[in-house]
PDB file of C-alpha atoms in Angstrom:
ATOM      1  CA  MET A 221      17.579   0.943  27.650  1.00 54.00           C
ATOM      2  CA  ASN A 222      14.274   0.168  29.417  1.00 66.00           C
ATOM      3  CA  LEU A 223      11.073   1.898  28.418  1.00 76.00           C
ATOM      4  CA  SER A 224       9.394   4.119  30.990  1.00 80.00           C
ATOM      5  CA  LYS A 225       5.655   3.912  31.612  1.00 83.00           C
ATOM      6  CA  LYS A 226       5.369   7.260  29.838  1.00 85.00           C
ATOM      7  CA  ASN A 227       7.142   5.857  26.754  1.00 86.00           C
ATOM      8  CA  VAL A 228       4.881   2.805  26.685  1.00 89.00           C
ATOM      9  CA  LEU A 229       1.742   4.912  27.094  1.00 90.00           C
ATOM     10  CA  PHE A 230       2.727   7.249  24.282  1.00 92.00           C
ATOM     11  CA  MET A 231       3.561   4.320  22.012  1.00 93.00           C
ATOM     12  CA  ALA A 232       0.103   2.881  22.748  1.00 92.00           C
ATOM     13  CA  VAL A 233      -1.571   6.204  21.897  1.00 92.00           C
ATOM     14  CA  ALA A 234       0.457   6.646  18.698  1.00 94.00           C
ATOM     15  CA  THR A 235      -0.322   3.078  17.679  1.00 95.00           C
ATOM     16  CA  GLY A 236      -4.045   3.590  18.192  1.00 93.00           C
ATOM     17  CA  LEU A 237      -4.213   6.905  16.317  1.00 95.00           C
ATOM     18  CA  ILE A 238      -2.326   5.621  13.285  1.00 96.00           C
ATOM     19  CA  VAL A 239      -4.007   2.227  12.958  1.00 94.00           C
ATOM     20  CA  ALA A 240      -7.348   4.065  13.131  1.00 95.00           C
ATOM     21  CA  ASN A 241      -6.622   5.333   9.604  1.00 97.00           C
ATOM     22  CA  LEU A 242      -7.470   1.855   8.329  1.00 94.00           C
ATOM     23  CA  TYR A 243     -10.991   1.914   9.743  1.00 93.00           C
ATOM     24  CA  TYR A 244     -12.306   5.459   9.457  1.00 95.00           C
ATOM     25  CA  CYS A 245     -13.841   4.619   6.087  1.00 94.00           C
ATOM     26  CA  GLN A 246     -16.094   1.802   7.317  1.00 91.00           C
ATOM     27  CA  PRO A 247     -18.994   3.772   8.872  1.00 91.00           C
ATOM     28  CA  LEU A 248     -18.692   6.294   6.023  1.00 94.00           C
ATOM     29  CA  ILE A 249     -19.497   3.829   3.232  1.00 92.00           C
ATOM     30  CA  ILE A 250     -23.111   4.964   2.903  1.00 91.00           C
ATOM     31  CA  LEU A 251     -22.177   8.662   2.813  1.00 94.00           C
ATOM     32  CA  ILE A 252     -19.448   8.043   0.228  1.00 96.00           C
ATOM     33  CA  ALA A 253     -21.784   5.965  -1.941  1.00 95.00           C
ATOM     34  CA  ASP A 254     -24.432   8.691  -1.871  1.00 94.00           C
ATOM     35  CA  GLU A 255     -21.973  11.443  -2.890  1.00 96.00           C
ATOM     36  CA  PHE A 256     -20.465   9.490  -5.780  1.00 96.00           C
ATOM     37  CA  LYS A 257     -23.851   7.968  -6.699  1.00 95.00           C
ATOM     38  CA  ILE A 258     -22.708   4.356  -6.609  1.00 95.00           C
ATOM     39  CA  PRO A 259     -24.272   1.285  -4.931  1.00 92.00           C
ATOM     40  CA  HIS A 260     -23.494   0.892  -1.239  1.00 87.00           C
ATOM     41  CA  ALA A 261     -21.906  -2.503  -1.810  1.00 84.00           C
ATOM     42  CA  ASP A 262     -19.568  -1.016  -4.438  1.00 90.00           C
ATOM     43  CA  ALA A 263     -18.538   1.750  -2.046  1.00 91.00           C
ATOM     44  CA  GLY A 264     -17.578  -0.960   0.424  1.00 88.00           C
ATOM     45  CA  THR A 265     -14.697  -1.852  -1.898  1.00 92.00           C
ATOM     46  CA  ILE A 266     -12.591   0.873  -0.285  1.00 94.00           C
ATOM     47  CA  THR A 267     -12.570  -1.086   2.975  1.00 91.00           C
ATOM     48  CA  TYR A 268     -11.006  -4.057   1.176  1.00 89.00           C
ATOM     49  CA  LEU A 269      -8.528  -1.864  -0.695  1.00 95.00           C
ATOM     50  CA  THR A 270      -7.398  -0.305   2.578  1.00 96.00           C
ATOM     51  CA  GLN A 271      -6.812  -3.738   4.084  1.00 92.00           C
ATOM     52  CA  ALA A 272      -5.075  -4.922   0.910  1.00 94.00           C
ATOM     53  CA  GLY A 273      -2.743  -1.940   1.110  1.00 96.00           C
ATOM     54  CA  TYR A 274      -2.062  -2.774   4.728  1.00 95.00           C
ATOM     55  CA  ALA A 275      -1.103  -6.331   3.754  1.00 93.00           C
ATOM     56  CA  ILE A 276       1.259  -4.985   1.072  1.00 96.00           C
ATOM     57  CA  GLY A 277       2.874  -2.670   3.592  1.00 96.00           C
ATOM     58  CA  LEU A 278       3.252  -5.441   6.147  1.00 94.00           C
ATOM     59  CA  PHE A 279       5.020  -7.707   3.678  1.00 93.00           C
ATOM     60  CA  PHE A 280       7.268  -5.251   1.860  1.00 94.00           C
ATOM     61  CA  MET A 281       7.867  -2.432   4.365  1.00 94.00           C
ATOM     62  CA  VAL A 282       7.761  -3.799   7.907  1.00 93.00           C
ATOM     63  CA  PRO A 283      10.802  -6.108   7.386  1.00 92.00           C
ATOM     64  CA  LEU A 284      12.845  -3.004   6.550  1.00 91.00           C
ATOM     65  CA  GLY A 285      12.748  -2.226  10.264  1.00 87.00           C
ATOM     66  CA  ASP A 286      15.587  -4.755  10.652  1.00 88.00           C
ATOM     67  CA  LYS A 287      17.702  -2.922   8.085  1.00 90.00           C
ATOM     68  CA  LEU A 288      16.806   0.751   8.567  1.00 90.00           C
ATOM     69  CA  GLU A 289      16.875   2.836  11.708  1.00 90.00           C
ATOM     70  CA  ARG A 290      13.362   2.183  12.986  1.00 90.00           C
ATOM     71  CA  LYS A 291      12.541   5.679  14.261  1.00 92.00           C
ATOM     72  CA  SER A 292      13.423   7.186  10.870  1.00 93.00           C
ATOM     73  CA  GLN A 293      11.242   4.621   9.108  1.00 95.00           C
ATOM     74  CA  ILE A 294       8.354   5.416  11.458  1.00 95.00           C
ATOM     75  CA  LEU A 295       8.698   9.141  10.738  1.00 96.00           C
ATOM     76  CA  ILE A 296       8.816   8.710   6.956  1.00 97.00           C
ATOM     77  CA  THR A 297       5.831   6.360   6.962  1.00 97.00           C
ATOM     78  CA  THR A 298       3.798   8.626   9.251  1.00 97.00           C
ATOM     79  CA  PHE A 299       4.367  11.614   6.962  1.00 97.00           C
ATOM     80  CA  ALA A 300       3.378   9.473   3.970  1.00 98.00           C
ATOM     81  CA  SER A 301       0.105   8.723   5.819  1.00 98.00           C
ATOM     82  CA  VAL A 302      -0.572  12.449   6.035  1.00 98.00           C
ATOM     83  CA  ILE A 303      -0.237  12.757   2.243  1.00 98.00           C
ATOM     84  CA  ALA A 304      -2.473   9.715   1.577  1.00 98.00           C
ATOM     85  CA  LEU A 305      -5.178  11.042   3.910  1.00 98.00           C
ATOM     86  CA  VAL A 306      -5.132  14.461   2.224  1.00 98.00           C
ATOM     87  CA  ILE A 307      -5.570  12.773  -1.174  1.00 98.00           C
ATOM     88  CA  ALA A 308      -8.615  10.928   0.220  1.00 98.00           C
ATOM     89  CA  ALA A 309     -10.074  14.122   1.694  1.00 98.00           C
ATOM     90  CA  THR A 310      -9.797  15.965  -1.640  1.00 98.00           C
ATOM     91  CA  ALA A 311     -10.766  13.095  -3.969  1.00 97.00           C
ATOM     92  CA  GLN A 312     -13.125  14.257  -6.724  1.00 97.00           C
ATOM     93  CA  SER A 313     -13.874  10.767  -8.026  1.00 97.00           C
ATOM     94  CA  TYR A 314     -14.377   7.357  -6.496  1.00 96.00           C
ATOM     95  CA  LEU A 315     -11.336   6.067  -8.416  1.00 97.00           C
ATOM     96  CA  ILE A 316      -9.048   8.609  -6.720  1.00 97.00           C
ATOM     97  CA  LEU A 317     -10.574   7.742  -3.353  1.00 98.00           C
ATOM     98  CA  ALA A 318      -9.950   4.042  -4.023  1.00 97.00           C
ATOM     99  CA  ILE A 319      -6.289   4.723  -4.874  1.00 97.00           C
ATOM    100  CA  ALA A 320      -5.955   6.892  -1.764  1.00 98.00           C
ATOM    101  CA  SER A 321      -7.473   4.092   0.329  1.00 97.00           C
ATOM    102  CA  LEU A 322      -4.829   1.678  -0.945  1.00 98.00           C
ATOM    103  CA  LEU A 323      -2.103   4.195  -0.033  1.00 98.00           C
ATOM    104  CA  ILE A 324      -3.636   4.749   3.401  1.00 98.00           C
ATOM    105  CA  GLY A 325      -3.397   1.010   4.007  1.00 97.00           C
ATOM    106  CA  ILE A 326       0.222   0.803   2.860  1.00 97.00           C
ATOM    107  CA  THR A 327       1.283   3.689   5.104  1.00 97.00           C
ATOM    108  CA  SER A 328      -0.638   2.557   8.191  1.00 96.00           C
ATOM    109  CA  ILE A 329       1.952  -0.079   9.131  1.00 96.00           C
ATOM    110  CA  VAL A 330       3.548   2.188  11.763  1.00 95.00           C
ATOM    111  CA  PRO A 331       2.032   0.186  14.683  1.00 93.00           C
ATOM    112  CA  GLN A 332       3.866  -2.891  13.393  1.00 92.00           C
ATOM    113  CA  LEU A 333       7.101  -0.885  13.562  1.00 93.00           C
ATOM    114  CA  ILE A 334       6.372   0.441  17.047  1.00 93.00           C
ATOM    115  CA  LEU A 335       5.661  -3.012  18.494  1.00 89.00           C
ATOM    116  CA  PRO A 336       9.076  -4.567  17.701  1.00 87.00           C
ATOM    117  CA  LEU A 337      10.774  -1.317  18.746  1.00 88.00           C
ATOM    118  CA  ALA A 338       9.100  -1.523  22.144  1.00 87.00           C
ATOM    119  CA  ALA A 339       9.768  -5.256  22.497  1.00 82.00           C
ATOM    120  CA  SER A 340      13.481  -4.768  21.781  1.00 81.00           C
ATOM    121  CA  LEU A 341      13.808  -2.048  24.443  1.00 81.00           C
ATOM    122  CA  CYS A 342      12.103  -3.707  27.402  1.00 80.00           C
ATOM    123  CA  ALA A 343      13.179  -6.481  29.784  1.00 75.00           C
ATOM    124  CA  PRO A 344      12.102 -10.020  28.760  1.00 74.00           C
ATOM    125  CA  GLU A 345       9.990 -10.505  31.881  1.00 72.00           C
ATOM    126  CA  GLN A 346       8.021  -7.324  31.061  1.00 77.00           C
ATOM    127  CA  ARG A 347       7.643  -7.936  27.339  1.00 77.00           C
ATOM    128  CA  GLY A 348       4.176  -9.460  27.442  1.00 73.00           C
ATOM    129  CA  LYS A 349       2.795  -6.646  29.569  1.00 77.00           C
ATOM    130  CA  VAL A 350       4.404  -3.915  27.429  1.00 85.00           C
ATOM    131  CA  VAL A 351       3.269  -5.463  24.145  1.00 82.00           C
ATOM    132  CA  GLY A 352      -0.187  -6.046  25.620  1.00 77.00           C
ATOM    133  CA  THR A 353      -0.464  -2.383  26.620  1.00 83.00           C
ATOM    134  CA  ILE A 354       0.542  -1.197  23.152  1.00 88.00           C
ATOM    135  CA  MET A 355      -1.839  -3.700  21.577  1.00 80.00           C
ATOM    136  CA  SER A 356      -4.585  -2.208  23.730  1.00 79.00           C
ATOM    137  CA  GLY A 357      -3.872   1.117  22.060  1.00 86.00           C
ATOM    138  CA  LEU A 358      -3.957  -0.552  18.666  1.00 85.00           C
ATOM    139  CA  LEU A 359      -7.287  -2.275  19.245  1.00 77.00           C
ATOM    140  CA  VAL A 360      -8.916   0.712  20.933  1.00 81.00           C
ATOM    141  CA  GLY A 361      -7.834   2.715  17.884  1.00 88.00           C
ATOM    142  CA  ILE A 362      -9.384   0.124  15.575  1.00 83.00           C
ATOM    143  CA  LEU A 363     -12.680   0.117  17.415  1.00 76.00           C
ATOM    144  CA  LEU A 364     -13.132   3.736  18.494  1.00 86.00           C
ATOM    145  CA  SER A 365     -12.099   4.948  15.027  1.00 92.00           C
ATOM    146  CA  ARG A 366     -15.500   3.745  13.865  1.00 88.00           C
ATOM    147  CA  THR A 367     -17.271   5.697  16.615  1.00 91.00           C
ATOM    148  CA  LEU A 368     -15.355   8.871  15.812  1.00 94.00           C
ATOM    149  CA  SER A 369     -15.730   8.623  12.032  1.00 95.00           C
ATOM    150  CA  GLY A 370     -19.411   7.762  12.261  1.00 93.00           C
ATOM    151  CA  PHE A 371     -20.078  10.871  14.351  1.00 94.00           C
ATOM    152  CA  ILE A 372     -17.850  13.186  12.299  1.00 96.00           C
ATOM    153  CA  GLY A 373     -19.279  11.864   9.050  1.00 95.00           C
ATOM    154  CA  GLU A 374     -22.855  12.461  10.150  1.00 93.00           C
ATOM    155  CA  VAL A 375     -22.174  15.992  11.462  1.00 95.00           C
ATOM    156  CA  LEU A 376     -19.443  17.345   9.151  1.00 96.00           C
ATOM    157  CA  GLY A 377     -19.387  14.951   6.192  1.00 96.00           C
ATOM    158  CA  TRP A 378     -17.051  12.115   5.317  1.00 97.00           C
ATOM    159  CA  ARG A 379     -14.278  14.341   3.936  1.00 98.00           C
ATOM    160  CA  ALA A 380     -13.898  16.058   7.313  1.00 98.00           C
ATOM    161  CA  MET A 381     -12.853  12.777   8.894  1.00 97.00           C
ATOM    162  CA  PHE A 382      -9.920  12.377   6.519  1.00 98.00           C
ATOM    163  CA  TRP A 383      -8.863  16.003   7.100  1.00 98.00           C
ATOM    164  CA  ILE A 384      -8.937  15.446  10.866  1.00 98.00           C
ATOM    165  CA  ALA A 385      -6.994  12.189  10.519  1.00 98.00           C
ATOM    166  CA  SER A 386      -4.317  13.902   8.428  1.00 98.00           C
ATOM    167  CA  GLY A 387      -3.984  16.595  11.096  1.00 98.00           C
ATOM    168  CA  LEU A 388      -3.633  13.997  13.855  1.00 97.00           C
ATOM    169  CA  CYS A 389      -0.910  12.179  11.940  1.00 97.00           C
ATOM    170  CA  LEU A 390       0.961  15.423  11.335  1.00 97.00           C
ATOM    171  CA  VAL A 391       0.919  16.203  15.068  1.00 97.00           C
ATOM    172  CA  LEU A 392       2.096  12.651  15.797  1.00 96.00           C
ATOM    173  CA  PHE A 393       4.950  13.094  13.340  1.00 96.00           C
ATOM    174  CA  PHE A 394       6.446  15.928  15.384  1.00 95.00           C
ATOM    175  CA  ILE A 395       5.819  14.233  18.742  1.00 92.00           C
ATOM    176  CA  ILE A 396       7.409  10.979  17.531  1.00 93.00           C
ATOM    177  CA  LYS A 397      10.389  12.951  16.275  1.00 93.00           C
ATOM    178  CA  LYS A 398      10.885  14.384  19.742  1.00 90.00           C
ATOM    179  CA  GLN A 399       9.909  11.477  22.005  1.00 87.00           C
ATOM    180  CA  PHE A 400      10.751   8.153  20.350  1.00 88.00           C
ATOM    181  CA  PRO A 401      14.119   6.513  21.092  1.00 85.00           C
ATOM    182  CA  TYR A 402      16.499   5.567  18.289  1.00 84.00           C
ATOM    183  CA  ASN A 403      17.045   1.894  17.552  1.00 81.00           C
ATOM    184  CA  LYS A 404      20.185   0.791  15.709  1.00 81.00           C
ATOM    185  CA  PRO A 405      19.486  -1.823  12.988  1.00 83.00           C
ATOM    186  CA  VAL A 406      21.267  -5.169  13.204  1.00 79.00           C
ATOM    187  CA  PHE A 407      20.692  -6.650   9.730  1.00 85.00           C
ATOM    188  CA  LYS A 408      23.552  -6.023   7.272  1.00 85.00           C
ATOM    189  CA  GLY A 409      22.317  -7.898   4.206  1.00 87.00           C
ATOM    190  CA  THR A 410      20.371  -6.761   1.142  1.00 91.00           C
ATOM    191  CA  TYR A 411      16.645  -6.088   0.890  1.00 91.00           C
ATOM    192  CA  GLY A 412      16.230  -9.262  -1.192  1.00 92.00           C
ATOM    193  CA  GLN A 413      17.908 -11.314   1.506  1.00 92.00           C
ATOM    194  CA  LEU A 414      15.673  -9.674   4.099  1.00 90.00           C
ATOM    195  CA  ILE A 415      12.484 -10.625   2.250  1.00 92.00           C
ATOM    196  CA  GLY A 416      13.871 -14.092   1.573  1.00 92.00           C
ATOM    197  CA  SER A 417      14.501 -14.587   5.280  1.00 90.00           C
ATOM    198  CA  LEU A 418      10.752 -14.345   5.871  1.00 89.00           C
ATOM    199  CA  PHE A 419      10.218 -17.570   3.942  1.00 91.00           C
ATOM    200  CA  THR A 420      13.164 -19.176   5.715  1.00 92.00           C
ATOM    201  CA  LEU A 421      11.627 -18.343   9.087  1.00 90.00           C
ATOM    202  CA  ILE A 422       8.261 -19.758   8.040  1.00 90.00           C
ATOM    203  CA  LYS A 423       9.961 -22.934   6.832  1.00 91.00           C
ATOM    204  CA  GLU A 424      12.160 -23.461   9.891  1.00 93.00           C
ATOM    205  CA  GLN A 425       9.916 -22.225  12.725  1.00 91.00           C
ATOM    206  CA  PRO A 426       6.799 -24.357  13.291  1.00 90.00           C
ATOM    207  CA  LEU A 427       5.716 -22.132  16.188  1.00 86.00           C
ATOM    208  CA  LEU A 428       5.772 -19.129  13.845  1.00 87.00           C
ATOM    209  CA  ARG A 429       3.606 -20.992  11.327  1.00 90.00           C
ATOM    210  CA  GLU A 430       1.158 -21.852  14.078  1.00 88.00           C
ATOM    211  CA  ALA A 431       0.990 -18.278  15.402  1.00 86.00           C
ATOM    212  CA  THR A 432       0.577 -16.925  11.870  1.00 87.00           C
ATOM    213  CA  LEU A 433      -2.349 -19.198  11.077  1.00 89.00           C
ATOM    214  CA  ILE A 434      -4.048 -18.341  14.360  1.00 89.00           C
ATOM    215  CA  ASN A 435      -3.761 -14.638  13.573  1.00 87.00           C
ATOM    216  CA  VAL A 436      -4.923 -15.122   9.971  1.00 88.00           C
ATOM    217  CA  PHE A 437      -8.143 -16.865  10.916  1.00 89.00           C
ATOM    218  CA  SER A 438      -8.981 -14.859  14.049  1.00 89.00           C
ATOM    219  CA  PHE A 439      -8.436 -11.465  12.418  1.00 85.00           C
ATOM    220  CA  ALA A 440     -10.229 -12.567   9.245  1.00 88.00           C
ATOM    221  CA  GLN A 441     -13.321 -13.230  11.346  1.00 90.00           C
ATOM    222  CA  PHE A 442     -12.897  -9.931  13.170  1.00 86.00           C
ATOM    223  CA  GLY A 443     -12.572  -7.983   9.903  1.00 84.00           C
ATOM    224  CA  ALA A 444     -15.421  -9.839   8.196  1.00 86.00           C
ATOM    225  CA  PHE A 445     -17.839  -8.902  10.960  1.00 90.00           C
ATOM    226  CA  TRP A 446     -16.904  -5.236  11.327  1.00 84.00           C
ATOM    227  CA  THR A 447     -16.920  -4.582   7.579  1.00 79.00           C
ATOM    228  CA  THR A 448     -20.285  -6.186   6.834  1.00 85.00           C
ATOM    229  CA  MET A 449     -21.909  -4.866  10.032  1.00 88.00           C
ATOM    230  CA  VAL A 450     -22.188  -1.400   8.432  1.00 86.00           C
ATOM    231  CA  LEU A 451     -24.368  -2.760   5.607  1.00 84.00           C
ATOM    232  CA  LEU A 452     -26.452  -4.792   8.096  1.00 88.00           C
ATOM    233  CA  LEU A 453     -27.190  -1.893  10.440  1.00 91.00           C
ATOM    234  CA  SER A 454     -27.915   0.618   7.657  1.00 87.00           C
ATOM    235  CA  ALA A 455     -30.585  -1.665   6.155  1.00 84.00           C
ATOM    236  CA  GLU A 456     -33.859  -3.078   7.500  1.00 86.00           C
ATOM    237  CA  PRO A 457     -34.929  -3.375  10.245  1.00 88.00           C
ATOM    238  CA  PHE A 458     -32.428  -0.926  11.778  1.00 91.00           C
ATOM    239  CA  HIS A 459     -31.852   1.927   9.286  1.00 89.00           C
ATOM    240  CA  PHE A 460     -29.117   3.406  11.494  1.00 92.00           C
ATOM    241  CA  ASN A 461     -27.121   6.426  10.354  1.00 89.00           C
ATOM    242  CA  SER A 462     -23.307   6.553  10.395  1.00 88.00           C
ATOM    243  CA  ALA A 463     -23.151   8.134  13.856  1.00 89.00           C
ATOM    244  CA  THR A 464     -25.271   5.385  15.421  1.00 91.00           C
ATOM    245  CA  ILE A 465     -23.320   2.639  13.643  1.00 89.00           C
ATOM    246  CA  GLY A 466     -20.087   4.136  14.907  1.00 87.00           C
ATOM    247  CA  LEU A 467     -21.271   3.823  18.518  1.00 88.00           C
ATOM    248  CA  PHE A 468     -20.874   0.051  18.294  1.00 88.00           C
ATOM    249  CA  GLY A 469     -17.127   0.655  18.312  1.00 84.00           C
ATOM    250  CA  ILE A 470     -17.411   1.663  21.971  1.00 83.00           C
ATOM    251  CA  VAL A 471     -18.833  -1.761  22.752  1.00 82.00           C
ATOM    252  CA  GLY A 472     -15.920  -3.436  20.982  1.00 75.00           C
ATOM    253  CA  ALA A 473     -13.388  -1.353  22.904  1.00 72.00           C
ATOM    254  CA  SER A 474     -14.276  -3.267  26.061  1.00 66.00           C
ATOM    255  CA  GLY A 475     -12.507  -6.304  24.650  1.00 62.00           C
ATOM    256  CA  ALA A 476      -9.431  -4.308  23.686  1.00 60.00           C
ATOM    257  CA  LEU A 477      -8.946  -3.200  27.297  1.00 62.00           C
ATOM    258  CA  ALA A 478      -8.302  -6.831  28.245  1.00 60.00           C
ATOM    259  CA  ALA A 479      -4.969  -6.917  26.380  1.00 55.00           C
ATOM    260  CA  PRO A 480      -2.643  -5.996  29.295  1.00 57.00           C
ATOM    261  CA  LEU A 481      -4.256  -8.692  31.463  1.00 60.00           C
ATOM    262  CA  VAL A 482      -3.792 -11.233  28.692  1.00 59.00           C
ATOM    263  CA  GLY A 483      -0.167 -10.128  28.346  1.00 55.00           C
ATOM    264  CA  LYS A 484       0.403 -10.808  32.045  1.00 58.00           C
ATOM    265  CA  LEU A 485      -1.078 -14.289  31.601  1.00 57.00           C
ATOM    266  CA  GLY A 486       1.409 -14.916  28.782  1.00 54.00           C
ATOM    267  CA  ASP A 487       4.297 -13.737  30.993  1.00 53.00           C
ATOM    268  CA  LYS A 488       3.263 -16.406  33.520  1.00 56.00           C
ATOM    269  CA  GLY A 489       3.585 -19.162  30.934  1.00 56.00           C
ATOM    270  CA  ASN A 490      -0.097 -19.918  30.258  1.00 61.00           C
ATOM    271  CA  SER A 491       0.029 -18.985  26.587  1.00 71.00           C
ATOM    272  CA  ARG A 492      -1.693 -21.944  24.962  1.00 76.00           C
ATOM    273  CA  ILE A 493      -4.524 -21.931  27.465  1.00 76.00           C
ATOM    274  CA  ALA A 494      -5.204 -18.274  26.649  1.00 75.00           C
ATOM    275  CA  VAL A 495      -5.172 -18.953  22.896  1.00 83.00           C
ATOM    276  CA  GLY A 496      -7.580 -21.858  23.282  1.00 84.00           C
ATOM    277  CA  TYR A 497     -10.048 -19.819  25.296  1.00 81.00           C
ATOM    278  CA  GLY A 498      -9.767 -16.986  22.788  1.00 83.00           C
ATOM    279  CA  CYS A 499     -10.624 -19.221  19.839  1.00 89.00           C
ATOM    280  CA  MET A 500     -13.621 -20.595  21.736  1.00 90.00           C
ATOM    281  CA  LEU A 501     -14.892 -17.081  22.489  1.00 89.00           C
ATOM    282  CA  ILE A 502     -14.610 -16.042  18.821  1.00 93.00           C
ATOM    283  CA  ALA A 503     -16.554 -19.129  17.740  1.00 94.00           C
ATOM    284  CA  PHE A 504     -19.173 -18.445  20.425  1.00 95.00           C
ATOM    285  CA  SER A 505     -19.549 -14.833  19.254  1.00 94.00           C
ATOM    286  CA  PHE A 506     -20.451 -15.937  15.727  1.00 95.00           C
ATOM    287  CA  LEU A 507     -22.936 -18.407  17.154  1.00 95.00           C
ATOM    288  CA  ILE A 508     -24.591 -15.442  18.873  1.00 94.00           C
ATOM    289  CA  PHE A 509     -24.539 -13.413  15.635  1.00 93.00           C
ATOM    290  CA  TYR A 510     -26.142 -16.287  13.730  1.00 92.00           C
ATOM    291  CA  PHE A 511     -29.135 -16.536  16.065  1.00 91.00           C
ATOM    292  CA  SER A 512     -29.567 -12.816  16.776  1.00 85.00           C
ATOM    293  CA  GLY A 513     -28.899 -11.010  13.507  1.00 80.00           C
ATOM    294  CA  SER A 514     -31.937  -8.767  14.052  1.00 86.00           C
ATOM    295  CA  SER A 515     -31.416  -8.198  17.775  1.00 92.00           C
ATOM    296  CA  ILE A 516     -29.356  -5.240  19.021  1.00 93.00           C
ATOM    297  CA  ILE A 517     -28.779  -6.929  22.385  1.00 93.00           C
ATOM    298  CA  GLY A 518     -27.505 -10.067  20.686  1.00 93.00           C
ATOM    299  CA  ILE A 519     -25.191  -8.073  18.405  1.00 93.00           C
ATOM    300  CA  VAL A 520     -23.793  -6.157  21.405  1.00 91.00           C
ATOM    301  CA  PHE A 521     -23.012  -9.339  23.341  1.00 91.00           C
ATOM    302  CA  GLY A 522     -21.530 -10.918  20.230  1.00 92.00           C
ATOM    303  CA  ILE A 523     -19.220  -7.922  19.752  1.00 90.00           C
ATOM    304  CA  ILE A 524     -18.001  -8.144  23.356  1.00 86.00           C
ATOM    305  CA  PHE A 525     -17.182 -11.845  23.052  1.00 88.00           C
ATOM    306  CA  LEU A 526     -15.595 -11.357  19.620  1.00 90.00           C
ATOM    307  CA  ASP A 527     -13.220  -8.641  20.780  1.00 84.00           C
ATOM    308  CA  ILE A 528     -12.247 -10.316  24.037  1.00 82.00           C
ATOM    309  CA  GLY A 529     -11.719 -13.526  22.072  1.00 85.00           C
ATOM    310  CA  LEU A 530      -9.455 -11.721  19.616  1.00 83.00           C
ATOM    311  CA  GLN A 531      -7.284 -10.590  22.540  1.00 76.00           C
ATOM    312  CA  TRP A 532      -7.045 -14.018  24.111  1.00 76.00           C
ATOM    313  CA  SER A 533      -6.254 -15.725  20.810  1.00 78.00           C
ATOM    314  CA  ASN A 534      -3.544 -13.248  19.767  1.00 70.00           C
ATOM    315  CA  PRO A 535      -0.154 -15.037  19.941  1.00 57.00           C
ATOM    316  CA  LEU A 536       1.687 -11.696  19.941  1.00 56.00           C
ATOM    317  CA  ILE A 537      -0.006 -10.526  23.140  1.00 50.00           C
ATOM    318  CA  ILE A 538       0.173 -13.769  25.086  1.00 44.00           C
ATOM    319  CA  GLY A 539       3.722 -14.571  23.923  1.00 49.00           C
ATOM    320  CA  LEU A 540       3.144 -17.936  22.267  1.00 51.00           C
TER     321      LEU A 540
END
């Protein structure tokens, strides 16, 4: 079956809302540290735990999409996200919040289940555009999650953001159950064979190794900036609160909106050119950050170049 525009749009929205769970905590670090009376830098550990959980989920759970019916896996994982978010919202100690953050990361892999589902249901000549559109939802979710959580945290407190996120995921659970198409699995082997096949693919597919390394380094730079930016902007000379820090996510969203255009470029066969330009833009953004660490204008321009560069260097979007 081919996906309708409505299907693709909903998948993009669902992707953005669920991946946002990984990033709500970042503008809230200062508020969390103050409540639990721990140093700000120590509170930042939850951002790393969330990402570590995400990596665990990507490695051990996403491959199951080839063995299990993908819609059912998406539903189970989405409901697990609801539980993890509720644990975070009710945490009475930093240790419980840290454990909840790890679980939030593990259960936020739904976008990486939606993407292959969408790719398998659309025509090859439309794949880049469809994946690019869904990736737009993913990256807008990543960036605007900071804006939303910063505002909610400042007005209602950091716990309110996790309650709201759990409610959003619960609503998504029922909509996904009604709207998503079923996708019959094709892999008949064991789970061990499935995990082992990952290493076989890496060994036998040089293009996969290349795309993986590009994603590793580009997203590492993206994550390093957005995580440490909170500590930069909350200190001298800025002293911004969580709501103001969150507004920088709106600036970053401008780059995310370029994903469908990049996908079209990949469909036309210009993949490597796009990746090269993307890597150059990311490098240029950090050059701007280096020389304008105390300038809001410089930081804004650096964010724009960083996020557009991430789009253009993403092998998944441009179809490398």
